[in-house]
Amino acid sequence: MAYQPLPLTTDNRVKVSTLPAVIDVISGSITTTQPSINVDVAGGTVVADVSTASNITIFNSGTFSGINCTFEGSIAASGADNWFAVQGVRTNSNTIELTTGALSAQPAYAWEFSVNALSRFRVRATARTSGTQVWSMKLGSYATEPIPAIQSHAITGTVTTSLGSTTIAASASVTGLAWYYNGSLSNTDVTVKASAGRVYGYDFYNPNTTAVYVQFFNALIANVTPGSTSPTFSLYLPPQTGRDMMRTVPMSFVTAITICATTTATGGTAPTLPIEARVDYL
């Protein structure tokens, strides 16, 4: 009888395969239901010993209707009363499931599970209308982390972001500001915009020898009575002086933009001479 010498490495150690162990596919059939987790029913489960496996992929086929199976694991080598639910992920999406859901045909996907610390894995039928559902289970021997799809979690804590140099690109379509002009603004309130808007700039000139105030109201003209309605903002104009400004941060008005010119910040008395007014808005 001829003997085959053992293959040795250069330092005279026995060579071993670099490939993982080949594990046969485990098969079984669901022909009935097992309603209780700890009362075994023949044909109600398909069980796999996964004590030497890292992960498992399972798939079902056959002719059946309305069969729903739950996925369960156990850290005990035997026994009927030590099973618990485990999560798996579909092979065609990051859909995490505890059960197959009611199936009446072979699905277009399988399920993958991490079984690193389990002794046994099984599918248990909790509902069945008819037919036989055949399960095929393939164990993997590579060391893996738990299935990545089930590792997502809410982000907690404080996040600090450091920004480097930033280039701001202008939009290809540019919308300019609208503007309102009144060459004789006085204590009669007028509408700049009859709906919600934002004031980005203004240009006022007071020809009087006394100060004038421009009052801004966040209200429709029908709801404004100068001297009675409190302004949202009141701008002081020194005697015979103009004031203009373009604002980086606009003034926001959620109802409407209404203005008037008076001798005091919240009053209703008209200035001796009307003022010239321009308001830029959107």
mmCIF file of C-alpha atoms in Angstrom:
data_model
loop_
_atom_site.group_PDB
_atom_site.id
_atom_site.type_symbol
_atom_site.label_atom_id
_atom_site.label_comp_id
_atom_site.label_asym_id
_atom_site.label_seq_id
_atom_site.Cartn_x
_atom_site.Cartn_y
_atom_site.Cartn_z
ATOM 1 C CA MET A 1 0.000 0.000 0.000
ATOM 2 C CA ALA A 2 1.450 3.340 -1.036
ATOM 3 C CA TYR A 3 1.541 6.185 1.411
ATOM 4 C CA GLN A 4 1.212 9.832 0.480
ATOM 5 C CA PRO A 5 3.710 11.980 2.384
ATOM 6 C CA LEU A 6 2.305 14.900 4.337
ATOM 7 C CA PRO A 7 2.939 18.276 2.677
ATOM 8 C CA LEU A 8 5.308 20.432 4.700
ATOM 9 C CA THR A 9 6.119 24.124 4.773
ATOM 10 C CA THR A 10 9.695 25.426 4.380
ATOM 11 C CA ASP A 11 10.114 25.261 8.150
ATOM 12 C CA ASN A 12 8.862 21.654 8.242
ATOM 13 C CA ARG A 13 5.385 22.352 9.544
ATOM 14 C CA VAL A 14 2.405 20.451 8.197
ATOM 15 C CA LYS A 15 0.531 22.438 5.571
ATOM 16 C CA VAL A 16 -3.198 22.870 6.126
ATOM 17 C CA SER A 17 -5.874 24.189 3.808
ATOM 18 C CA THR A 18 -6.389 27.917 3.670
ATOM 19 C CA LEU A 19 -10.003 27.361 2.661
ATOM 20 C CA PRO A 20 -12.900 27.301 5.110
ATOM 21 C CA ALA A 21 -14.575 24.049 6.042
ATOM 22 C CA VAL A 22 -17.272 22.899 3.620
ATOM 23 C CA ILE A 23 -20.584 22.615 5.453
ATOM 24 C CA ASP A 24 -23.500 20.803 3.876
ATOM 25 C CA VAL A 25 -26.771 22.622 3.316
ATOM 26 C CA ILE A 26 -29.340 21.821 5.998
ATOM 27 C CA SER A 27 -32.833 21.143 4.680
ATOM 28 C CA GLY A 28 -36.211 20.654 6.301
ATOM 29 C CA SER A 29 -39.904 21.119 5.642
ATOM 30 C CA ILE A 30 -42.727 23.019 7.305
ATOM 31 C CA THR A 31 -45.942 20.987 7.093
ATOM 32 C CA THR A 32 -47.842 22.321 10.096
ATOM 33 C CA THR A 33 -47.662 25.063 12.723
ATOM 34 C CA GLN A 34 -46.078 25.191 16.154
ATOM 35 C CA PRO A 35 -48.015 27.923 17.980
ATOM 36 C CA SER A 36 -46.088 27.655 21.253
ATOM 37 C CA ILE A 37 -42.407 28.520 21.400
ATOM 38 C CA ASN A 38 -41.635 25.810 23.966
ATOM 39 C CA VAL A 39 -43.865 22.916 22.846
ATOM 40 C CA ASP A 40 -42.289 21.015 19.952
ATOM 41 C CA VAL A 41 -44.548 19.972 17.072
ATOM 42 C CA ALA A 42 -43.195 17.697 14.333
ATOM 43 C CA GLY A 43 -43.164 19.539 11.012
ATOM 44 C CA GLY A 44 -43.605 22.902 12.710
ATOM 45 C CA THR A 45 -39.919 23.887 12.774
ATOM 46 C CA VAL A 46 -36.671 23.490 10.865
ATOM 47 C CA VAL A 47 -33.622 23.521 13.158
ATOM 48 C CA ALA A 48 -29.908 23.990 12.436
ATOM 49 C CA ASP A 49 -26.919 23.404 14.724
ATOM 50 C CA VAL A 50 -24.902 26.620 14.387
ATOM 51 C CA SER A 51 -22.456 26.075 17.249
ATOM 52 C CA THR A 52 -19.500 26.049 14.829
ATOM 53 C CA ALA A 53 -20.831 28.653 12.405
ATOM 54 C CA SER A 54 -20.560 32.408 12.255
ATOM 55 C CA ASN A 55 -23.449 33.315 10.007
ATOM 56 C CA ILE A 56 -26.292 31.577 8.233
ATOM 57 C CA THR A 57 -28.273 32.237 5.064
ATOM 58 C CA ILE A 58 -31.733 30.691 4.771
ATOM 59 C CA PHE A 59 -34.146 30.350 1.859
ATOM 60 C CA ASN A 60 -37.522 28.706 1.309
ATOM 61 C CA SER A 61 -39.259 27.161 -1.677
ATOM 62 C CA GLY A 62 -42.109 24.775 -2.431
ATOM 63 C CA THR A 63 -45.831 24.935 -3.026
ATOM 64 C CA PHE A 64 -47.632 26.466 -0.075
ATOM 65 C CA SER A 65 -50.033 29.180 1.025
ATOM 66 C CA GLY A 66 -50.212 31.576 3.969
ATOM 67 C CA ILE A 67 -47.160 30.299 5.861
ATOM 68 C CA ASN A 68 -45.559 32.724 8.316
ATOM 69 C CA CYS A 69 -42.378 31.694 10.129
ATOM 70 C CA THR A 70 -40.622 33.408 12.994
ATOM 71 C CA PHE A 71 -36.816 33.369 13.386
ATOM 72 C CA GLU A 72 -35.450 32.047 16.683
ATOM 73 C CA GLY A 73 -32.125 31.212 18.296
ATOM 74 C CA SER A 74 -30.934 29.350 21.374
ATOM 75 C CA ILE A 75 -27.711 29.307 23.375
ATOM 76 C CA ALA A 76 -28.527 25.832 24.704
ATOM 77 C CA ALA A 77 -27.462 22.691 22.851
ATOM 78 C CA SER A 78 -30.840 21.047 23.462
ATOM 79 C CA GLY A 79 -34.222 21.627 25.060
ATOM 80 C CA ALA A 80 -37.551 23.044 23.967
ATOM 81 C CA ASP A 81 -37.965 25.926 26.410
ATOM 82 C CA ASN A 82 -34.933 28.112 25.752
ATOM 83 C CA TRP A 83 -35.648 29.761 22.394
ATOM 84 C CA PHE A 84 -35.806 33.502 21.733
ATOM 85 C CA ALA A 85 -36.472 35.803 18.766
ATOM 86 C CA VAL A 86 -33.564 36.890 16.531
ATOM 87 C CA GLN A 87 -33.298 39.474 13.766
ATOM 88 C CA GLY A 88 -32.315 38.792 10.181
ATOM 89 C CA VAL A 89 -31.839 40.941 7.112
ATOM 90 C CA ARG A 90 -33.064 40.338 3.585
ATOM 91 C CA THR A 91 -30.322 39.628 1.073
ATOM 92 C CA ASN A 92 -31.683 42.141 -1.444
ATOM 93 C CA SER A 93 -32.179 45.120 0.892
ATOM 94 C CA ASN A 94 -31.468 46.457 4.368
ATOM 95 C CA THR A 95 -34.851 45.234 5.563
ATOM 96 C CA ILE A 96 -34.634 43.846 9.090
ATOM 97 C CA GLU A 97 -37.187 41.202 10.011
ATOM 98 C CA LEU A 98 -38.163 38.940 12.908
ATOM 99 C CA THR A 99 -40.527 36.882 10.733
ATOM 100 C CA THR A 100 -41.004 35.987 7.087
ATOM 101 C CA GLY A 101 -44.465 37.467 6.963
ATOM 102 C CA ALA A 102 -47.270 35.444 5.381
ATOM 103 C CA LEU A 103 -45.846 33.900 2.203
ATOM 104 C CA SER A 104 -47.698 31.985 -0.499
ATOM 105 C CA ALA A 105 -44.797 31.554 -2.922
ATOM 106 C CA GLN A 106 -41.027 31.345 -3.000
ATOM 107 C CA PRO A 107 -39.671 34.866 -2.271
ATOM 108 C CA ALA A 108 -37.156 36.672 -4.484
ATOM 109 C CA TYR A 109 -34.720 36.978 -1.583
ATOM 110 C CA ALA A 110 -33.202 35.001 1.279
ATOM 111 C CA TRP A 111 -32.324 36.066 4.839
ATOM 112 C CA GLU A 112 -28.936 36.344 6.521
ATOM 113 C CA PHE A 113 -28.261 36.108 10.261
ATOM 114 C CA SER A 114 -25.280 36.461 12.562
ATOM 115 C CA VAL A 115 -25.113 33.330 14.749
ATOM 116 C CA ASN A 116 -21.667 33.840 16.324
ATOM 117 C CA ALA A 117 -22.790 33.143 19.879
ATOM 118 C CA LEU A 118 -25.741 30.821 19.220
ATOM 119 C CA SER A 119 -25.890 27.056 19.574
ATOM 120 C CA ARG A 120 -29.015 26.506 17.502
ATOM 121 C CA PHE A 121 -31.117 28.412 14.994
ATOM 122 C CA ARG A 122 -34.589 27.624 13.714
ATOM 123 C CA VAL A 123 -37.612 28.817 11.795
ATOM 124 C CA ARG A 124 -40.952 28.144 13.467
ATOM 125 C CA ALA A 125 -44.276 28.271 11.620
ATOM 126 C CA THR A 126 -46.856 30.347 13.462
ATOM 127 C CA ALA A 127 -49.438 30.360 10.657
ATOM 128 C CA ARG A 128 -50.166 28.035 7.735
ATOM 129 C CA THR A 129 -53.026 27.687 5.282
ATOM 130 C CA SER A 130 -51.784 24.759 3.192
ATOM 131 C CA GLY A 131 -48.853 23.118 1.422
ATOM 132 C CA THR A 132 -45.242 22.317 2.265
ATOM 133 C CA GLN A 133 -42.566 24.971 2.677
ATOM 134 C CA VAL A 134 -39.043 23.629 2.149
ATOM 135 C CA TRP A 135 -36.230 25.444 3.954
ATOM 136 C CA SER A 136 -32.553 25.368 2.923
ATOM 137 C CA MET A 137 -29.979 26.679 5.401
ATOM 138 C CA LYS A 138 -26.332 27.345 4.523
ATOM 139 C CA LEU A 139 -23.883 27.908 7.373
ATOM 140 C CA GLY A 140 -20.837 30.143 6.967
ATOM 141 C CA SER A 141 -17.573 29.488 8.806
ATOM 142 C CA TYR A 142 -15.900 32.836 8.259
ATOM 143 C CA ALA A 143 -15.666 34.981 11.364
ATOM 144 C CA THR A 144 -17.943 37.966 10.854
ATOM 145 C CA GLU A 145 -19.397 40.797 12.822
ATOM 146 C CA PRO A 146 -23.188 40.889 13.281
ATOM 147 C CA ILE A 147 -25.087 41.607 10.083
ATOM 148 C CA PRO A 148 -24.224 45.247 9.151
ATOM 149 C CA ALA A 149 -27.810 46.164 8.277
ATOM 150 C CA ILE A 150 -28.895 45.816 11.889
ATOM 151 C CA GLN A 151 -26.150 47.992 13.332
ATOM 152 C CA SER A 152 -27.762 51.369 12.587
ATOM 153 C CA HIS A 153 -28.759 53.388 15.636
ATOM 154 C CA ALA A 154 -29.788 56.882 16.606
ATOM 155 C CA ILE A 155 -26.956 59.423 16.836
ATOM 156 C CA THR A 156 -26.640 60.937 20.286
ATOM 157 C CA GLY A 157 -24.288 63.431 21.853
ATOM 158 C CA THR A 158 -22.810 66.647 20.519
ATOM 159 C CA VAL A 159 -21.412 66.970 17.011
ATOM 160 C CA THR A 160 -18.955 69.741 16.125
ATOM 161 C CA THR A 161 -18.280 70.474 12.464
ATOM 162 C CA SER A 162 -15.281 72.455 11.273
ATOM 163 C CA LEU A 163 -15.717 74.147 7.908
ATOM 164 C CA GLY A 164 -12.830 75.001 5.651
ATOM 165 C CA SER A 165 -12.853 77.496 2.816
ATOM 166 C CA THR A 166 -16.218 77.618 1.085
ATOM 167 C CA THR A 167 -17.106 78.865 -2.370
ATOM 168 C CA ILE A 168 -20.649 80.124 -2.844
ATOM 169 C CA ALA A 169 -22.014 79.665 -6.352
ATOM 170 C CA ALA A 170 -24.736 82.011 -7.530
ATOM 171 C CA SER A 171 -27.920 80.556 -8.940
ATOM 172 C CA ALA A 172 -28.188 80.454 -12.722
ATOM 173 C CA SER A 173 -31.550 82.228 -12.468
ATOM 174 C CA VAL A 174 -31.362 85.497 -10.538
ATOM 175 C CA THR A 175 -34.419 87.150 -9.022
ATOM 176 C CA GLY A 176 -33.956 90.834 -8.184
ATOM 177 C CA LEU A 177 -35.525 92.739 -5.315
ATOM 178 C CA ALA A 178 -38.846 94.457 -5.764
ATOM 179 C CA TRP A 179 -38.997 98.094 -4.709
ATOM 180 C CA TYR A 180 -41.639 100.526 -3.481
ATOM 181 C CA TYR A 181 -41.321 104.307 -3.966
ATOM 182 C CA ASN A 182 -43.365 107.124 -2.468
ATOM 183 C CA GLY A 183 -42.304 110.766 -2.933
ATOM 184 C CA SER A 184 -44.747 112.129 -0.337
ATOM 185 C CA LEU A 185 -45.012 109.660 2.557
ATOM 186 C CA SER A 186 -46.881 111.051 5.571
ATOM 187 C CA ASN A 187 -49.047 109.770 8.438
ATOM 188 C CA THR A 188 -51.468 107.981 6.112
ATOM 189 C CA ASP A 189 -50.361 104.350 6.139
ATOM 190 C CA VAL A 190 -49.494 102.794 2.768
ATOM 191 C CA THR A 191 -48.898 99.257 1.549
ATOM 192 C CA VAL A 192 -45.418 98.172 0.504
ATOM 193 C CA LYS A 193 -46.501 94.533 0.128
ATOM 194 C CA ALA A 194 -49.939 93.106 0.896
ATOM 195 C CA SER A 195 -48.609 89.687 1.910
ATOM 196 C CA ALA A 196 -45.725 88.148 3.838
ATOM 197 C CA GLY A 197 -42.354 89.538 2.834
ATOM 198 C CA ARG A 198 -38.869 90.649 3.840
ATOM 199 C CA VAL A 199 -37.341 94.135 3.792
ATOM 200 C CA TYR A 200 -33.762 94.084 2.496
ATOM 201 C CA GLY A 201 -33.107 97.797 2.263
ATOM 202 C CA TYR A 202 -34.524 101.314 2.380
ATOM 203 C CA ASP A 203 -33.725 104.911 1.426
ATOM 204 C CA PHE A 204 -35.534 107.804 3.161
ATOM 205 C CA TYR A 205 -35.101 111.585 3.027
ATOM 206 C CA ASN A 206 -36.536 113.961 5.629
ATOM 207 C CA PRO A 207 -36.818 117.592 4.355
ATOM 208 C CA ASN A 208 -38.213 118.863 7.673
ATOM 209 C CA THR A 209 -36.332 120.937 10.249
ATOM 210 C CA THR A 210 -37.479 118.484 12.922
ATOM 211 C CA ALA A 211 -37.075 114.715 13.230
ATOM 212 C CA VAL A 212 -39.441 112.276 11.537
ATOM 213 C CA TYR A 213 -40.038 108.566 12.215
ATOM 214 C CA VAL A 214 -40.875 105.897 9.650
ATOM 215 C CA GLN A 215 -43.072 103.229 11.220
ATOM 216 C CA PHE A 216 -43.145 99.657 9.824
ATOM 217 C CA PHE A 217 -46.183 97.472 10.562
ATOM 218 C CA ASN A 218 -46.537 93.702 10.188
ATOM 219 C CA ALA A 219 -50.192 94.033 9.226
ATOM 220 C CA LEU A 220 -52.524 94.744 6.336
ATOM 221 C CA ILE A 221 -53.305 98.416 5.751
ATOM 222 C CA ALA A 222 -56.914 97.904 6.864
ATOM 223 C CA ASN A 223 -55.681 96.822 10.291
ATOM 224 C CA VAL A 224 -53.318 99.753 10.878
ATOM 225 C CA THR A 225 -54.236 103.023 12.587
ATOM 226 C CA PRO A 226 -51.165 105.245 13.091
ATOM 227 C CA GLY A 227 -51.018 106.383 16.706
ATOM 228 C CA SER A 228 -53.044 103.364 17.917
ATOM 229 C CA THR A 229 -51.383 100.362 16.255
ATOM 230 C CA SER A 230 -47.947 99.528 17.652
ATOM 231 C CA PRO A 231 -45.282 99.404 14.937
ATOM 232 C CA THR A 232 -43.002 96.413 14.441
ATOM 233 C CA PHE A 233 -40.086 98.755 13.818
ATOM 234 C CA SER A 234 -39.657 102.535 13.946
ATOM 235 C CA LEU A 235 -36.793 104.278 12.109
ATOM 236 C CA TYR A 236 -35.499 107.701 13.247
ATOM 237 C CA LEU A 237 -34.754 110.281 10.526
ATOM 238 C CA PRO A 238 -32.774 113.323 11.719
ATOM 239 C CA PRO A 239 -33.826 116.781 10.414
ATOM 240 C CA GLN A 240 -33.057 117.453 6.746
ATOM 241 C CA THR A 241 -31.145 114.175 6.481
ATOM 242 C CA GLY A 242 -31.363 111.027 4.422
ATOM 243 C CA ARG A 243 -30.934 107.457 5.696
ATOM 244 C CA ASP A 244 -30.306 104.411 3.578
ATOM 245 C CA MET A 245 -29.293 100.822 4.299
ATOM 246 C CA MET A 246 -28.998 97.426 2.627
ATOM 247 C CA ARG A 247 -29.469 94.698 5.205
ATOM 248 C CA THR A 248 -27.548 91.387 5.194
ATOM 249 C CA VAL A 249 -30.275 89.879 7.342
ATOM 250 C CA PRO A 250 -33.678 91.144 6.183
ATOM 251 C CA MET A 251 -36.560 92.211 8.391
ATOM 252 C CA SER A 252 -39.294 89.581 8.110
ATOM 253 C CA PHE A 253 -43.003 90.348 7.996
ATOM 254 C CA VAL A 254 -45.317 87.327 8.148
ATOM 255 C CA THR A 255 -48.561 89.174 7.287
ATOM 256 C CA ALA A 256 -47.831 92.272 5.186
ATOM 257 C CA ILE A 257 -45.506 95.289 4.978
ATOM 258 C CA THR A 258 -47.182 98.624 5.771
ATOM 259 C CA ILE A 259 -45.445 101.961 6.505
ATOM 260 C CA CYS A 260 -46.178 105.599 7.421
ATOM 261 C CA ALA A 261 -44.243 108.722 8.519
ATOM 262 C CA THR A 262 -44.983 110.564 11.783
ATOM 263 C CA THR A 263 -43.427 113.057 14.166
ATOM 264 C CA THR A 264 -42.942 110.466 16.949
ATOM 265 C CA ALA A 265 -41.905 106.801 17.039
ATOM 266 C CA THR A 266 -45.408 105.452 17.742
ATOM 267 C CA GLY A 267 -47.662 108.451 17.164
ATOM 268 C CA GLY A 268 -50.080 109.472 14.455
ATOM 269 C CA THR A 269 -49.208 113.133 13.820
ATOM 270 C CA ALA A 270 -48.116 114.038 10.306
ATOM 271 C CA PRO A 271 -44.789 115.779 9.724
ATOM 272 C CA THR A 272 -44.923 119.341 8.371
ATOM 273 C CA LEU A 273 -43.594 118.145 5.037
ATOM 274 C CA PRO A 274 -43.974 114.630 3.636
ATOM 275 C CA ILE A 275 -40.805 112.589 3.234
ATOM 276 C CA GLU A 276 -39.369 110.700 0.285
ATOM 277 C CA ALA A 277 -39.331 106.914 0.713
ATOM 278 C CA ARG A 278 -38.022 103.849 -1.082
ATOM 279 C CA VAL A 279 -38.194 100.259 0.286
ATOM 280 C CA ASP A 280 -36.485 97.213 -1.297
ATOM 281 C CA TYR A 281 -38.255 93.947 -0.510
ATOM 282 C CA LEU A 282 -39.151 90.435 -1.553
#
